[in-house]
C-alpha positions as a LaTeX table, in Angstrom:
\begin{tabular}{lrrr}
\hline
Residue & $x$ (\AA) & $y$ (\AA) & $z$ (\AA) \\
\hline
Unk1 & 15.39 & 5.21 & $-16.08$ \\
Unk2 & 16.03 & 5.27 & $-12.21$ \\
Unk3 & 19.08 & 6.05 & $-10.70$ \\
Unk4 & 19.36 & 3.53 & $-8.13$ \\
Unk5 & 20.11 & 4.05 & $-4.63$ \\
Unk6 & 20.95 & 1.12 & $-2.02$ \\
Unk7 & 18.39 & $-0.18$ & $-0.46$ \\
Unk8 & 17.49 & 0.88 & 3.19 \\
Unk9 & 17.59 & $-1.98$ & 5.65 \\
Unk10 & 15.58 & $-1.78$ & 9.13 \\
Unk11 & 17.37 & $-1.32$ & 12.19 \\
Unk12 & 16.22 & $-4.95$ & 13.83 \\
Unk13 & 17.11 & $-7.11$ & 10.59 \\
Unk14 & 20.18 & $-4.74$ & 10.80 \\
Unk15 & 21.00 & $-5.79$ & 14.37 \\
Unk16 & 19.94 & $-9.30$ & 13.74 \\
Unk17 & 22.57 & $-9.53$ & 10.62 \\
Unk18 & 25.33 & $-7.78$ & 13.17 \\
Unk19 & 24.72 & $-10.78$ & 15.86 \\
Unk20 & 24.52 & $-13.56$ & 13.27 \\
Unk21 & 28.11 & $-12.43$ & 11.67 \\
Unk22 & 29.66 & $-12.08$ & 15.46 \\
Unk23 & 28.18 & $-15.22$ & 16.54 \\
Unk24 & 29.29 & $-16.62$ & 12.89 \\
Unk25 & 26.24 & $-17.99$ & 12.05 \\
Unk26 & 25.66 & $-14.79$ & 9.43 \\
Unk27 & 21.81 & $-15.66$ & 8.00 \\
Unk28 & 21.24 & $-16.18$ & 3.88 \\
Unk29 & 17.85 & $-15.07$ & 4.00 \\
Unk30 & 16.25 & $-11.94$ & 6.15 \\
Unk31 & 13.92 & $-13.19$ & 9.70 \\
Unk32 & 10.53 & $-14.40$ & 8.62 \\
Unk33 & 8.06 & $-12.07$ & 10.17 \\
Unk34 & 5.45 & $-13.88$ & 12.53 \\
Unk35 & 2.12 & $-13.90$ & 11.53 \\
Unk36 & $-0.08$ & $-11.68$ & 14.47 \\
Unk37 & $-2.67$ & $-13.79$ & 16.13 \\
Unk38 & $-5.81$ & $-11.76$ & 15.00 \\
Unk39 & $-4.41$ & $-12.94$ & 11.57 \\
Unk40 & $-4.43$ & $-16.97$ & 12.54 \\
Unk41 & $-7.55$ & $-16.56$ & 13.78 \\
Unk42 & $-8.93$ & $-14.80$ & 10.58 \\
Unk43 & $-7.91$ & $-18.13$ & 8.80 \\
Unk44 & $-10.81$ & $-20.31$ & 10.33 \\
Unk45 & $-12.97$ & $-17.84$ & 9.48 \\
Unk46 & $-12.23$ & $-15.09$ & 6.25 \\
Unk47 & $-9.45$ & $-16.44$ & 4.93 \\
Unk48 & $-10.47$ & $-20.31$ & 5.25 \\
Unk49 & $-10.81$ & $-20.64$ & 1.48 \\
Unk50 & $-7.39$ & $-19.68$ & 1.00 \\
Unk51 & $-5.25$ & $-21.38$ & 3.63 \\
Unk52 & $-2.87$ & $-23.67$ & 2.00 \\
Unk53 & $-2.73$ & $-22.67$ & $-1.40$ \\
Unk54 & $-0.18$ & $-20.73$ & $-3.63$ \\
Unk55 & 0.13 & $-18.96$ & $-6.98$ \\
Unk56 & $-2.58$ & $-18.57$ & $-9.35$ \\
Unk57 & $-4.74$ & $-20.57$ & $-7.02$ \\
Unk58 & $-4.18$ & $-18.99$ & $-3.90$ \\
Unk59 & $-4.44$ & $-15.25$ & $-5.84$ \\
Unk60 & $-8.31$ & $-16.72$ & $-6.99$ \\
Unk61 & $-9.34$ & $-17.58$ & $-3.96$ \\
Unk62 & $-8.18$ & $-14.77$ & $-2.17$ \\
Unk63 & $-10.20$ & $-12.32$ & $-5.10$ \\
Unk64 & $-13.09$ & $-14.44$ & $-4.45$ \\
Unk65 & $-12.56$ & $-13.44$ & $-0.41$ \\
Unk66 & $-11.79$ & $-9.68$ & $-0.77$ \\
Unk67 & $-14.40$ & $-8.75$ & $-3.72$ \\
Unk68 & $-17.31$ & $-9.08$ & $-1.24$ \\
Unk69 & $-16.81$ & $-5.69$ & $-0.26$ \\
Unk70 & $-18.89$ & $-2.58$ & 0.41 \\
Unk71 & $-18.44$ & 0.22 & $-2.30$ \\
Unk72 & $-17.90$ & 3.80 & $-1.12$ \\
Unk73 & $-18.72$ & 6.83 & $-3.32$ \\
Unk74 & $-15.49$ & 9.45 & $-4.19$ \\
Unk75 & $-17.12$ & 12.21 & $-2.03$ \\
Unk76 & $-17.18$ & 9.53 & 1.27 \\
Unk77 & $-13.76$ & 8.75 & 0.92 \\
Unk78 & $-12.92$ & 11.94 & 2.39 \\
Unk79 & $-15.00$ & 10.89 & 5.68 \\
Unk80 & $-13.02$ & 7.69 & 5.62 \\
Unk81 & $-9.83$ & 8.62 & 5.42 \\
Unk82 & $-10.10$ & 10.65 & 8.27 \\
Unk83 & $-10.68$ & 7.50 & 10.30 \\
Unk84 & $-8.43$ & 5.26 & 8.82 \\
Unk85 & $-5.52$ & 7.27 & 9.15 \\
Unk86 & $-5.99$ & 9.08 & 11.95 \\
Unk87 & $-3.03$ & 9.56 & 14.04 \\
Unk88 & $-2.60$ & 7.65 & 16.84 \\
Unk89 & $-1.14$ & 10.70 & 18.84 \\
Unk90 & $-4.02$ & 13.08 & 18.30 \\
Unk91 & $-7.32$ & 11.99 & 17.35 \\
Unk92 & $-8.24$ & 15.71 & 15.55 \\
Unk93 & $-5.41$ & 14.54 & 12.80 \\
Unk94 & $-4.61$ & 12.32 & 10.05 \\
Unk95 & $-0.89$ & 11.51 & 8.96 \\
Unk96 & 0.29 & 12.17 & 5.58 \\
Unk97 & 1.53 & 9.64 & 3.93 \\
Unk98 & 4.66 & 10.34 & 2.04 \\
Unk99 & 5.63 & 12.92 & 4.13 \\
Unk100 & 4.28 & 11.33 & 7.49 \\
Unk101 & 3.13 & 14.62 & 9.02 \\
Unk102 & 0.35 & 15.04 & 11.08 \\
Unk103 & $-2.20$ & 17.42 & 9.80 \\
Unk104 & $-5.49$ & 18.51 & 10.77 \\
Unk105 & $-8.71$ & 16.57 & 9.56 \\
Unk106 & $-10.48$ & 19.60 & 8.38 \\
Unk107 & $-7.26$ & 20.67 & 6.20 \\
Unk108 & $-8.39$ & 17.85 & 3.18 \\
Unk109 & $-9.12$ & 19.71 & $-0.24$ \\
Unk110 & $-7.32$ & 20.94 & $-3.18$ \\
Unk111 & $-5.31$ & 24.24 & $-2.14$ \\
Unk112 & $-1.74$ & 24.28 & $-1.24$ \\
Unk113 & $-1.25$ & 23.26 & 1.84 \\
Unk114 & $-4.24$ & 20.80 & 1.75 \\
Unk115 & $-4.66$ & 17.20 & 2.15 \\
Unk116 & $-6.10$ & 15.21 & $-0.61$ \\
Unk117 & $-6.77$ & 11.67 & $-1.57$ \\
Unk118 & $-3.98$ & 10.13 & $-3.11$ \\
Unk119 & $-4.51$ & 7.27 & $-5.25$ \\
Unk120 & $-1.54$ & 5.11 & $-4.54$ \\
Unk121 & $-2.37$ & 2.53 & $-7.81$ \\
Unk122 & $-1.96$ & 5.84 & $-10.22$ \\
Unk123 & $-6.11$ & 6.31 & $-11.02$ \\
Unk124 & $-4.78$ & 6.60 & $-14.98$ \\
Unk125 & $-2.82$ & 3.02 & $-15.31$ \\
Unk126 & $-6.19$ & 1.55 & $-15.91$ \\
Unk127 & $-8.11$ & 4.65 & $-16.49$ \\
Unk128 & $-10.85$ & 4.00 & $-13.67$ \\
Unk129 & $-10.51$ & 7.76 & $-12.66$ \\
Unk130 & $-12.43$ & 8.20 & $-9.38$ \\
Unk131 & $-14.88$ & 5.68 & $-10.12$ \\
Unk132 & $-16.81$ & 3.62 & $-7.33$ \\
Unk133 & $-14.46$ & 1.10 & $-7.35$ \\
Unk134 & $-11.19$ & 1.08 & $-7.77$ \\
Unk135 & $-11.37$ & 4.64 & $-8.19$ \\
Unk136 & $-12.79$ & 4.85 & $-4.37$ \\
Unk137 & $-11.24$ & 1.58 & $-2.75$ \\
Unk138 & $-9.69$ & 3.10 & 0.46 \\
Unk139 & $-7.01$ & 0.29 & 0.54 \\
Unk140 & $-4.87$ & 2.23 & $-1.34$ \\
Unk141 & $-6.56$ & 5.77 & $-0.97$ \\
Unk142 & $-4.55$ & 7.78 & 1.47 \\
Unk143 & $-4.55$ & 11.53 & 2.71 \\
Unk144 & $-1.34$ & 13.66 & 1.50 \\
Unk145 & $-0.03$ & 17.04 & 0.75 \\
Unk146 & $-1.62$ & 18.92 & $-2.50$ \\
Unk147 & 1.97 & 19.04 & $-3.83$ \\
Unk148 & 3.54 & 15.86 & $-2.95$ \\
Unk149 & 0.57 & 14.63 & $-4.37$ \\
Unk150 & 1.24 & 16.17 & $-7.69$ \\
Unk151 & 5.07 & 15.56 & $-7.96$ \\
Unk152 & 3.89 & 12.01 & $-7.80$ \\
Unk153 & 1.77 & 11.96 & $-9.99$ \\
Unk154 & 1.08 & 8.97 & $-11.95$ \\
Unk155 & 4.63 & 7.72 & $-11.64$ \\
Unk156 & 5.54 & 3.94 & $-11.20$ \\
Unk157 & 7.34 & 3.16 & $-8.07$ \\
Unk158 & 11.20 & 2.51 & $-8.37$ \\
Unk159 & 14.40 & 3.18 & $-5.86$ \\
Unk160 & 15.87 & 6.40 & $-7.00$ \\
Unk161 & 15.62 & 10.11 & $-8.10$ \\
Unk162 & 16.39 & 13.60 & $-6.72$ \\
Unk163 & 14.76 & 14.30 & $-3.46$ \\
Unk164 & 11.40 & 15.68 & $-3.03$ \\
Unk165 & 10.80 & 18.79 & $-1.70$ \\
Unk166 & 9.03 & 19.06 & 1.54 \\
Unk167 & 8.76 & 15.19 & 1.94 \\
Unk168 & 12.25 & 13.93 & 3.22 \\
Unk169 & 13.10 & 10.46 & 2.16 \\
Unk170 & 10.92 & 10.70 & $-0.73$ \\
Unk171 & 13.01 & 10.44 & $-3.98$ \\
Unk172 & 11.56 & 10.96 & $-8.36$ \\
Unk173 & 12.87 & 11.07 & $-11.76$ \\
Unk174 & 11.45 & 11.56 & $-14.74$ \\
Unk175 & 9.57 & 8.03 & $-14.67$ \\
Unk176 & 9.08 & 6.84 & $-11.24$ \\
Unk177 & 8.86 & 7.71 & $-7.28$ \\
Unk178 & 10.07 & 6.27 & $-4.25$ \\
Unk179 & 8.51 & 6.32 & $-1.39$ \\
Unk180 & 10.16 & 7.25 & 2.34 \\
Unk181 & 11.47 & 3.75 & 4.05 \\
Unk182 & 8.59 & 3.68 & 6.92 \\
Unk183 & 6.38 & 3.17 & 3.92 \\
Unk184 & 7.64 & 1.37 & 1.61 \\
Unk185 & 6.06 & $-1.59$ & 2.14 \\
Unk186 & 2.71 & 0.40 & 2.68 \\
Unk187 & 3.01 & 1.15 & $-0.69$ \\
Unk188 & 4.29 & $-2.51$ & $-2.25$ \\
Unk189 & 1.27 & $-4.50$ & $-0.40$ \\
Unk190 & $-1.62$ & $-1.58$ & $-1.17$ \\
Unk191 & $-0.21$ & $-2.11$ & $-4.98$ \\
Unk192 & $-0.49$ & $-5.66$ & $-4.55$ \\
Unk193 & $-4.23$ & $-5.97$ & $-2.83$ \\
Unk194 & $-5.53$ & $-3.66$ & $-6.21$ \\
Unk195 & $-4.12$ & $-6.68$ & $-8.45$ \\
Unk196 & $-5.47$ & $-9.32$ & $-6.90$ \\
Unk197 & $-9.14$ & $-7.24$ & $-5.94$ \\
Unk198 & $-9.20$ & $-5.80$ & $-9.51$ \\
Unk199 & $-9.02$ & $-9.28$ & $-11.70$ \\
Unk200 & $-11.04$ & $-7.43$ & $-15.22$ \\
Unk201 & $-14.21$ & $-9.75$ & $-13.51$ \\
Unk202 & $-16.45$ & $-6.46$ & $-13.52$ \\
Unk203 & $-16.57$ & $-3.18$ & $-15.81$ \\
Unk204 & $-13.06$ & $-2.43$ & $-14.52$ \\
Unk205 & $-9.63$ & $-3.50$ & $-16.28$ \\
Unk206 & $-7.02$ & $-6.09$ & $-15.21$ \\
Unk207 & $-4.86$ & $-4.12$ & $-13.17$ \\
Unk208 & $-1.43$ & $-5.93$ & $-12.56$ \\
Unk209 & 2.18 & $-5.00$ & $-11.39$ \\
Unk210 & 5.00 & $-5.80$ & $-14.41$ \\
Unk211 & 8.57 & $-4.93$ & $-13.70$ \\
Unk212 & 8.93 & $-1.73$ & $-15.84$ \\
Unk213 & 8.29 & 1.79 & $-15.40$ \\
Unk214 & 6.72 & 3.94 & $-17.79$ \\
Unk215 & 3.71 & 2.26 & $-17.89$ \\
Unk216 & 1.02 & 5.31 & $-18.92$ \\
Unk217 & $-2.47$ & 4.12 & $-19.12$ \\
Unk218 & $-1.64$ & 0.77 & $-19.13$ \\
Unk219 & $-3.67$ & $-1.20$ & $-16.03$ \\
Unk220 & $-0.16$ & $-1.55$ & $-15.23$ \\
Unk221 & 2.27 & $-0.39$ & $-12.89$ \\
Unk222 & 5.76 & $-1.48$ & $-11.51$ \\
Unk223 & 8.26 & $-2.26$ & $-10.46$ \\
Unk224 & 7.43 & $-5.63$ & $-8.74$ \\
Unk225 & 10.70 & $-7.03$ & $-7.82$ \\
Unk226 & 11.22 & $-3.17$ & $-5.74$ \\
Unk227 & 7.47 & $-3.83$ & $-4.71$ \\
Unk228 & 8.67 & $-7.42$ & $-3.66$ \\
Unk229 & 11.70 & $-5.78$ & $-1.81$ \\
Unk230 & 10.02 & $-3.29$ & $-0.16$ \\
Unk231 & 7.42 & $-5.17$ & 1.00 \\
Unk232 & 10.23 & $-7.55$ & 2.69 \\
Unk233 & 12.01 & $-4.91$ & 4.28 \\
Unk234 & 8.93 & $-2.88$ & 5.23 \\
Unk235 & 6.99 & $-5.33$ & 6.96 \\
Unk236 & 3.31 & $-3.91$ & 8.22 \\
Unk237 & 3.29 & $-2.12$ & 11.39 \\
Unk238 & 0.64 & $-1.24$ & 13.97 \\
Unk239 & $-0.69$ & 1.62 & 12.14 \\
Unk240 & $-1.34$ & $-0.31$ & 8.83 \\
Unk241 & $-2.52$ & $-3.22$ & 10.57 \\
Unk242 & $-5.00$ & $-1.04$ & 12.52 \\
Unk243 & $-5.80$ & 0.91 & 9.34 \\
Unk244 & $-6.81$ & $-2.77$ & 7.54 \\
Unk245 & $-8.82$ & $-3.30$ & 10.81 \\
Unk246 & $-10.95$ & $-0.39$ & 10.15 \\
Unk247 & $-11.50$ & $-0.51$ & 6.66 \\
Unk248 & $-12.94$ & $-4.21$ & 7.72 \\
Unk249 & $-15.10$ & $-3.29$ & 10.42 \\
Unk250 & $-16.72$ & $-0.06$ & 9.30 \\
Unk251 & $-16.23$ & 0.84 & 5.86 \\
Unk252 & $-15.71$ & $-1.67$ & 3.00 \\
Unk253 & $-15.71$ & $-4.50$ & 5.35 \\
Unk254 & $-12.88$ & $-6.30$ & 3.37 \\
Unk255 & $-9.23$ & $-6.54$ & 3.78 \\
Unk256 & $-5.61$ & $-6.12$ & 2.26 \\
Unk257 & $-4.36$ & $-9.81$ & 3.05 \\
Unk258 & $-0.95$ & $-8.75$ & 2.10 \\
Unk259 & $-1.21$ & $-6.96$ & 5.21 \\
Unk260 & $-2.77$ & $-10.31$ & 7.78 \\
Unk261 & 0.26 & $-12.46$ & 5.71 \\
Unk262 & 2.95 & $-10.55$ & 4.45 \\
Unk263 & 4.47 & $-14.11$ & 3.33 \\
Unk264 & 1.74 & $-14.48$ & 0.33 \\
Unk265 & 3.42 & $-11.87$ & $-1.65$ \\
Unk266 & 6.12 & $-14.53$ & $-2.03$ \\
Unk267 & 3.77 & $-17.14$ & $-2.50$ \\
Unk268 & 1.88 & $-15.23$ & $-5.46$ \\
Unk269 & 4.60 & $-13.53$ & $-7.22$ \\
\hline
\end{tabular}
């Protein structure tokens, strides 16, 4: 089982906590995070069967939404990844994701050293492998070192664990991996978009989060209440909101919701 470590806050919900205890109006609950106008206006349009609803009903509806998608093969995710995580600051590389280095585009393959594809929902807890499908759904697909890539593994996610070599921030144990705080939330919502895309409707399995580690080939993984957490504390940023803008317009032409409304994580689970 996990050590655990305290959880990171941000700096601004750090400074907003420091004012509300000077002012003595200290806050129960952490600042809601306002939903970006390109999201509102989605919900006239994408989301409009889904506006208004909660729990099992709102998770429905929103599979209906983001299973009208366009498959790519394994082989084109390589291609894709190269624009949807392009850096911002150079344009010939993508940024890793655990480690968050910047590293050439033509540096993917299998050697150390490389970039590769990382499936962020472990390809095993469900045993989809690299399937079109799941197994190529570049929501949670992401470019990262050869190595980190393997110390990860098919681990569960969890706070705590001896620190990885070569990625700072990133901690693992025997049974689970946590990702560095920038993203954490990443991680939680790209989790959360493959349980409510992958509902067992097709010839894939029921893939859902549970609140254990350990989960082998289960179509399981975990832990949900850190997921929950992390998704909180980590809420999306430019770079994963552009990232779910690409995906959208040229590749798969769906999108992570989690990422639009942050709030329906609550809302679901």
């Amino acid at each position: 089982m996990s050590v655990r470590r305290r959880f990171y806050a941000r700096p601004l919900l750090a400074t907003a906590t420091s004012i509300a205890v000077l002012t003595g109006l200290a806050a129960t609950t952490a600042p809601a995070v306002a939903t970006p106008a390109a999201a509102t206006a989605l919900d006239d349009t994408y989301y409009q069967g889904a506006v208004g609803k909660t729990g099992a009903a709102l998770k429905s509806s929103l599979h209906t939404i983001i299973s009208d998608q366009t498959t790519l093969t394994y082989a084109q995710v390589w291609d894709a990844l190269k624009a949807t995580d392009e850096d911002p600051a150079n344009p010939s590389n993508v940024i890793l994701l655990y480690t968050g280095r910047s590293q050439s585009k033509n540096d993917n393959g299998g050697n150390t050293g490389d970039w590769n594809r990382e499936h962020v929902w472990a390809k095993s807890h469900g045993n989809f492998g690299t399937s079109t499908g799941p197994g190529t759904d570049i929501h949670h697909l992401r470019p990262e070192d050869v190595q980190v890539n393997s110390v990860r593994g098919n681990k569960d996610f969890d706070n705590g664990g001896s620190a990885v070599s070569g990625a700072p921030g990133n901690y693992t144990d025997g049974d689970s991996f946590e990702p560095r705080d920038a993203v954490k939330g990443d991680v939680a919502r790209m989790i959360l978009y493959m349980a409510v895309r992958y509902e067992g409707d097709d010839a894939f399995a029921d893939l859902e989060p549970n609140d254990k580690v350990s989960n082998g080939s289960a179509p399981n993984i975990g832990r949900l209440s850190v997921l929950k957490e992390w998704s909180q504390e980590d809420p999306p940023d430019s770079f994963e909101r552009k990232r779910n803008d690409v995906i959208f317009e040229q590749f798969q032409h769906n999108r992570n919701p989690f990422i639009d409304h942050p709030e329906w994580v609550e809302a679901i689970w």
